[in-house]
Amino acid sequence: MTVKAGAGGRSRLDQDLQPDPQPLPEDAARIASFCAELRDQRRASPHTVANYGRDLARLAGQAAGLTPPLALVALQGHHIRRFAATLHGGGLSGRSIARLLSSWRGFYRWFASRGGGFLPRGVAIDRQPIHFLDQGIQNGGRFQRGDVGLGLQC
């Protein structure tokens, strides 16, 4: 996973250099069903549907790259926190990570509403980590011992 600065100094994921592993087939089917519901029943904008699909494919790819590969529905909170921390370590801004987590939360809520499971604890965060990550960026990435963000302690 590679991150590079985009317009306005914001970081974004560069999927062309190092793509994540392909999602497992059952995850691809679940993501397609979720995106179809966003598009058809919730009438989400095409950009929203595309962004949610991309964010979920990224998560599913990360899950498929684990040893052993895991389906989205088998992920636990520590997996989600690890993926978010990896994105942060790669330079992705706190706001971008929050948007990814929002996509992931939406998927897990949708899946749970169909009797499929629960929301992993690592996806359920408050808005405080966004401020924490932005503060760390403003301080040149220097964090003090005891600082807390994304549910992790330095």
PDB file of C-alpha atoms in Angstrom:
ATOM      1  CA  MET A   1       0.000   0.000   0.000  1.00  0.00           C
ATOM      2  CA  THR A   2       1.475   3.325  -1.050  1.00  0.00           C
ATOM      3  CA  VAL A   3       0.331   6.812  -0.145  1.00  0.00           C
ATOM      4  CA  LYS A   4       1.170  10.005  -2.003  1.00  0.00           C
ATOM      5  CA  ALA A   5       0.213  13.632  -1.569  1.00  0.00           C
ATOM      6  CA  GLY A   6      -2.651  14.880  -3.708  1.00  0.00           C
ATOM      7  CA  ALA A   7      -3.935  18.345  -4.496  1.00  0.00           C
ATOM      8  CA  GLY A   8      -3.950  20.734  -1.570  1.00  0.00           C
ATOM      9  CA  GLY A   9      -1.337  18.704   0.332  1.00  0.00           C
ATOM     10  CA  ARG A  10      -3.811  15.993   1.264  1.00  0.00           C
ATOM     11  CA  SER A  11      -2.710  12.391   1.170  1.00  0.00           C
ATOM     12  CA  ARG A  12      -4.497   9.779  -0.883  1.00  0.00           C
ATOM     13  CA  LEU A  13      -3.997   6.126  -1.591  1.00  0.00           C
ATOM     14  CA  ASP A  14      -2.131   5.339  -4.770  1.00  0.00           C
ATOM     15  CA  GLN A  15      -3.576   2.029  -5.871  1.00  0.00           C
ATOM     16  CA  ASP A  16      -1.579   1.882  -9.111  1.00  0.00           C
ATOM     17  CA  LEU A  17       1.792   1.157  -7.510  1.00  0.00           C
ATOM     18  CA  GLN A  18       0.981  -1.581  -5.009  1.00  0.00           C
ATOM     19  CA  PRO A  19      -2.566  -2.895  -5.271  1.00  0.00           C
ATOM     20  CA  ASP A  20      -4.009  -4.849  -2.375  1.00  0.00           C
ATOM     21  CA  PRO A  21      -4.713  -8.550  -2.874  1.00  0.00           C
ATOM     22  CA  GLN A  22      -8.013  -9.351  -4.568  1.00  0.00           C
ATOM     23  CA  PRO A  23     -11.000  -9.764  -2.226  1.00  0.00           C
ATOM     24  CA  LEU A  24     -12.320 -13.248  -1.621  1.00  0.00           C
ATOM     25  CA  PRO A  25     -15.221 -14.123  -3.988  1.00  0.00           C
ATOM     26  CA  GLU A  26     -17.815 -14.124  -1.186  1.00  0.00           C
ATOM     27  CA  ASP A  27     -16.629 -10.666  -0.099  1.00  0.00           C
ATOM     28  CA  ALA A  28     -16.849  -9.338  -3.648  1.00  0.00           C
ATOM     29  CA  ALA A  29     -20.448 -10.583  -3.820  1.00  0.00           C
ATOM     30  CA  ARG A  30     -21.343  -8.964  -0.474  1.00  0.00           C
ATOM     31  CA  ILE A  31     -19.752  -5.672  -1.517  1.00  0.00           C
ATOM     32  CA  ALA A  32     -21.654  -5.735  -4.813  1.00  0.00           C
ATOM     33  CA  SER A  33     -24.942  -6.360  -2.956  1.00  0.00           C
ATOM     34  CA  PHE A  34     -24.237  -3.529  -0.518  1.00  0.00           C
ATOM     35  CA  CYS A  35     -23.366  -1.102  -3.323  1.00  0.00           C
ATOM     36  CA  ALA A  36     -26.479  -2.144  -5.282  1.00  0.00           C
ATOM     37  CA  GLU A  37     -28.629  -1.327  -2.258  1.00  0.00           C
ATOM     38  CA  LEU A  38     -26.887   2.029  -1.826  1.00  0.00           C
ATOM     39  CA  ARG A  39     -27.544   2.826  -5.471  1.00  0.00           C
ATOM     40  CA  ASP A  40     -31.060   1.429  -5.895  1.00  0.00           C
ATOM     41  CA  GLN A  41     -32.799   1.727  -2.520  1.00  0.00           C
ATOM     42  CA  ARG A  42     -30.969   4.559  -0.805  1.00  0.00           C
ATOM     43  CA  ARG A  43     -30.374   6.420  -4.087  1.00  0.00           C
ATOM     44  CA  ALA A  44     -26.827   7.366  -3.136  1.00  0.00           C
ATOM     45  CA  SER A  45     -24.831   9.368  -5.660  1.00  0.00           C
ATOM     46  CA  PRO A  46     -22.681   7.395  -8.118  1.00  0.00           C
ATOM     47  CA  HIS A  47     -19.569   8.900  -6.485  1.00  0.00           C
ATOM     48  CA  THR A  48     -20.662   7.694  -3.041  1.00  0.00           C
ATOM     49  CA  VAL A  49     -21.353   4.198  -4.348  1.00  0.00           C
ATOM     50  CA  ALA A  50     -17.982   4.085  -6.140  1.00  0.00           C
ATOM     51  CA  ASN A  51     -16.119   5.355  -3.054  1.00  0.00           C
ATOM     52  CA  TYR A  52     -17.829   2.873  -0.724  1.00  0.00           C
ATOM     53  CA  GLY A  53     -17.079   0.057  -3.157  1.00  0.00           C
ATOM     54  CA  ARG A  54     -13.423   1.066  -3.397  1.00  0.00           C
ATOM     55  CA  ASP A  55     -13.071   1.431   0.383  1.00  0.00           C
ATOM     56  CA  LEU A  56     -14.650  -1.958   1.010  1.00  0.00           C
ATOM     57  CA  ALA A  57     -12.559  -3.620  -1.704  1.00  0.00           C
ATOM     58  CA  ARG A  58      -9.468  -2.202   0.031  1.00  0.00           C
ATOM     59  CA  LEU A  59     -10.571  -3.683   3.366  1.00  0.00           C
ATOM     60  CA  ALA A  60     -11.481  -7.007   1.749  1.00  0.00           C
ATOM     61  CA  GLY A  61      -8.125  -7.072  -0.040  1.00  0.00           C
ATOM     62  CA  GLN A  62      -6.297  -6.485   3.223  1.00  0.00           C
ATOM     63  CA  ALA A  63      -8.327  -9.279   4.845  1.00  0.00           C
ATOM     64  CA  ALA A  64      -7.584 -11.620   1.938  1.00  0.00           C
ATOM     65  CA  GLY A  65      -3.872 -10.840   2.307  1.00  0.00           C
ATOM     66  CA  LEU A  66      -3.771 -12.135   5.882  1.00  0.00           C
ATOM     67  CA  THR A  67      -2.430 -15.585   6.699  1.00  0.00           C
ATOM     68  CA  PRO A  68      -4.801 -17.387   6.620  1.00  0.00           C
ATOM     69  CA  PRO A  69      -7.025 -15.205   4.405  1.00  0.00           C
ATOM     70  CA  LEU A  70     -10.151 -13.950   6.183  1.00  0.00           C
ATOM     71  CA  ALA A  71     -13.547 -12.915   4.871  1.00  0.00           C
ATOM     72  CA  LEU A  72     -14.889  -9.492   5.830  1.00  0.00           C
ATOM     73  CA  VAL A  73     -17.407 -11.096   8.167  1.00  0.00           C
ATOM     74  CA  ALA A  74     -14.612 -12.891  10.063  1.00  0.00           C
ATOM     75  CA  LEU A  75     -12.606  -9.742  10.827  1.00  0.00           C
ATOM     76  CA  GLN A  76     -12.332  -8.641  14.438  1.00  0.00           C
ATOM     77  CA  GLY A  77     -11.622  -5.289  16.022  1.00  0.00           C
ATOM     78  CA  HIS A  78      -7.869  -5.815  16.181  1.00  0.00           C
ATOM     79  CA  HIS A  79      -7.749  -6.425  12.405  1.00  0.00           C
ATOM     80  CA  ILE A  80      -9.606  -3.177  11.717  1.00  0.00           C
ATOM     81  CA  ARG A  81      -7.328  -1.227  14.065  1.00  0.00           C
ATOM     82  CA  ARG A  82      -4.267  -2.769  12.418  1.00  0.00           C
ATOM     83  CA  PHE A  83      -5.458  -1.808   8.934  1.00  0.00           C
ATOM     84  CA  ALA A  84      -6.257   1.755  10.067  1.00  0.00           C
ATOM     85  CA  ALA A  85      -2.879   2.083  11.807  1.00  0.00           C
ATOM     86  CA  THR A  86      -1.122   0.842   8.654  1.00  0.00           C
ATOM     87  CA  LEU A  87      -2.917   3.488   6.608  1.00  0.00           C
ATOM     88  CA  HIS A  88      -1.973   6.156   9.137  1.00  0.00           C
ATOM     89  CA  GLY A  89       1.634   4.959   9.184  1.00  0.00           C
ATOM     90  CA  GLY A  90       1.646   5.219   5.390  1.00  0.00           C
ATOM     91  CA  GLY A  91       0.771   8.909   5.607  1.00  0.00           C
ATOM     92  CA  LEU A  92      -2.973   8.875   5.033  1.00  0.00           C
ATOM     93  CA  SER A  93      -4.630  11.812   6.798  1.00  0.00           C
ATOM     94  CA  GLY A  94      -6.906  11.355   9.788  1.00  0.00           C
ATOM     95  CA  ARG A  95      -9.873  12.658   7.822  1.00  0.00           C
ATOM     96  CA  SER A  96      -9.293  10.129   5.042  1.00  0.00           C
ATOM     97  CA  ILE A  97      -9.027   7.302   7.551  1.00  0.00           C
ATOM     98  CA  ALA A  98     -12.259   8.494   9.170  1.00  0.00           C
ATOM     99  CA  ARG A  99     -13.977   8.358   5.762  1.00  0.00           C
ATOM    100  CA  LEU A 100     -12.728   4.793   5.245  1.00  0.00           C
ATOM    101  CA  LEU A 101     -13.955   3.786   8.687  1.00  0.00           C
ATOM    102  CA  SER A 102     -17.329   5.351   7.886  1.00  0.00           C
ATOM    103  CA  SER A 103     -17.593   3.198   4.763  1.00  0.00           C
ATOM    104  CA  TRP A 104     -16.615   0.117   6.703  1.00  0.00           C
ATOM    105  CA  ARG A 105     -19.133   0.905   9.481  1.00  0.00           C
ATOM    106  CA  GLY A 106     -21.892   1.336   6.893  1.00  0.00           C
ATOM    107  CA  PHE A 107     -21.138  -2.067   5.416  1.00  0.00           C
ATOM    108  CA  TYR A 108     -21.058  -3.839   8.789  1.00  0.00           C
ATOM    109  CA  ARG A 109     -24.312  -2.175   9.885  1.00  0.00           C
ATOM    110  CA  TRP A 110     -25.928  -3.240   6.611  1.00  0.00           C
ATOM    111  CA  PHE A 111     -24.646  -6.799   7.058  1.00  0.00           C
ATOM    112  CA  ALA A 112     -25.781  -6.946  10.699  1.00  0.00           C
ATOM    113  CA  SER A 113     -29.246  -5.658   9.770  1.00  0.00           C
ATOM    114  CA  ARG A 114     -29.628  -8.750   7.602  1.00  0.00           C
ATOM    115  CA  GLY A 115     -28.813 -11.061  10.492  1.00  0.00           C
ATOM    116  CA  GLY A 116     -25.242 -11.507   9.369  1.00  0.00           C
ATOM    117  CA  GLY A 117     -23.203 -10.521  12.361  1.00  0.00           C
ATOM    118  CA  PHE A 118     -22.011  -7.606  14.414  1.00  0.00           C
ATOM    119  CA  LEU A 119     -20.040  -4.384  14.121  1.00  0.00           C
ATOM    120  CA  PRO A 120     -16.381  -5.058  14.998  1.00  0.00           C
ATOM    121  CA  ARG A 121     -15.254  -2.791  17.829  1.00  0.00           C
ATOM    122  CA  GLY A 122     -12.356  -1.392  15.781  1.00  0.00           C
ATOM    123  CA  VAL A 123     -14.787   0.195  13.342  1.00  0.00           C
ATOM    124  CA  ALA A 124     -16.812   1.990  15.991  1.00  0.00           C
ATOM    125  CA  ILE A 125     -14.772   5.076  16.856  1.00  0.00           C
ATOM    126  CA  ASP A 126     -15.664   8.568  17.923  1.00  0.00           C
ATOM    127  CA  ARG A 127     -14.443  11.748  16.262  1.00  0.00           C
ATOM    128  CA  GLN A 128     -11.601  12.340  18.720  1.00  0.00           C
ATOM    129  CA  PRO A 129      -8.993  10.333  16.757  1.00  0.00           C
ATOM    130  CA  ILE A 130      -9.426  12.662  13.761  1.00  0.00           C
ATOM    131  CA  HIS A 131      -8.302  15.598  15.896  1.00  0.00           C
ATOM    132  CA  PHE A 132      -5.507  13.503  17.382  1.00  0.00           C
ATOM    133  CA  LEU A 133      -4.161  12.484  13.985  1.00  0.00           C
ATOM    134  CA  ASP A 134      -4.402  16.013  12.594  1.00  0.00           C
ATOM    135  CA  GLN A 135      -2.616  17.351  15.703  1.00  0.00           C
ATOM    136  CA  GLY A 136       0.168  14.822  15.171  1.00  0.00           C
ATOM    137  CA  ILE A 137       0.502  15.927  11.550  1.00  0.00           C
ATOM    138  CA  GLN A 138       0.696  19.567  12.658  1.00  0.00           C
ATOM    139  CA  ASN A 139       3.435  18.611  15.133  1.00  0.00           C
ATOM    140  CA  GLY A 140       5.489  17.006  12.398  1.00  0.00           C
ATOM    141  CA  GLY A 141       4.285  13.515  13.284  1.00  0.00           C
ATOM    142  CA  ARG A 142       5.779  13.665  16.788  1.00  0.00           C
ATOM    143  CA  PHE A 143       3.580  12.029  19.400  1.00  0.00           C
ATOM    144  CA  GLN A 144       4.117  11.988  23.124  1.00  0.00           C
ATOM    145  CA  ARG A 145       4.154   8.800  25.158  1.00  0.00           C
ATOM    146  CA  GLY A 146       0.609   8.198  26.374  1.00  0.00           C
ATOM    147  CA  ASP A 147      -1.071   9.852  23.368  1.00  0.00           C
ATOM    148  CA  VAL A 148      -4.109   7.883  22.260  1.00  0.00           C
ATOM    149  CA  GLY A 149      -5.506   7.630  18.743  1.00  0.00           C
ATOM    150  CA  LEU A 150      -7.481   5.033  16.797  1.00  0.00           C
ATOM    151  CA  GLY A 151      -7.809   3.148  20.049  1.00  0.00           C
ATOM    152  CA  LEU A 152      -4.031   2.622  20.180  1.00  0.00           C
ATOM    153  CA  GLN A 153      -1.668   4.013  22.768  1.00  0.00           C
ATOM    154  CA  CYS A 154       1.834   5.211  21.881  1.00  0.00           C
TER     155      CYS A 154
END
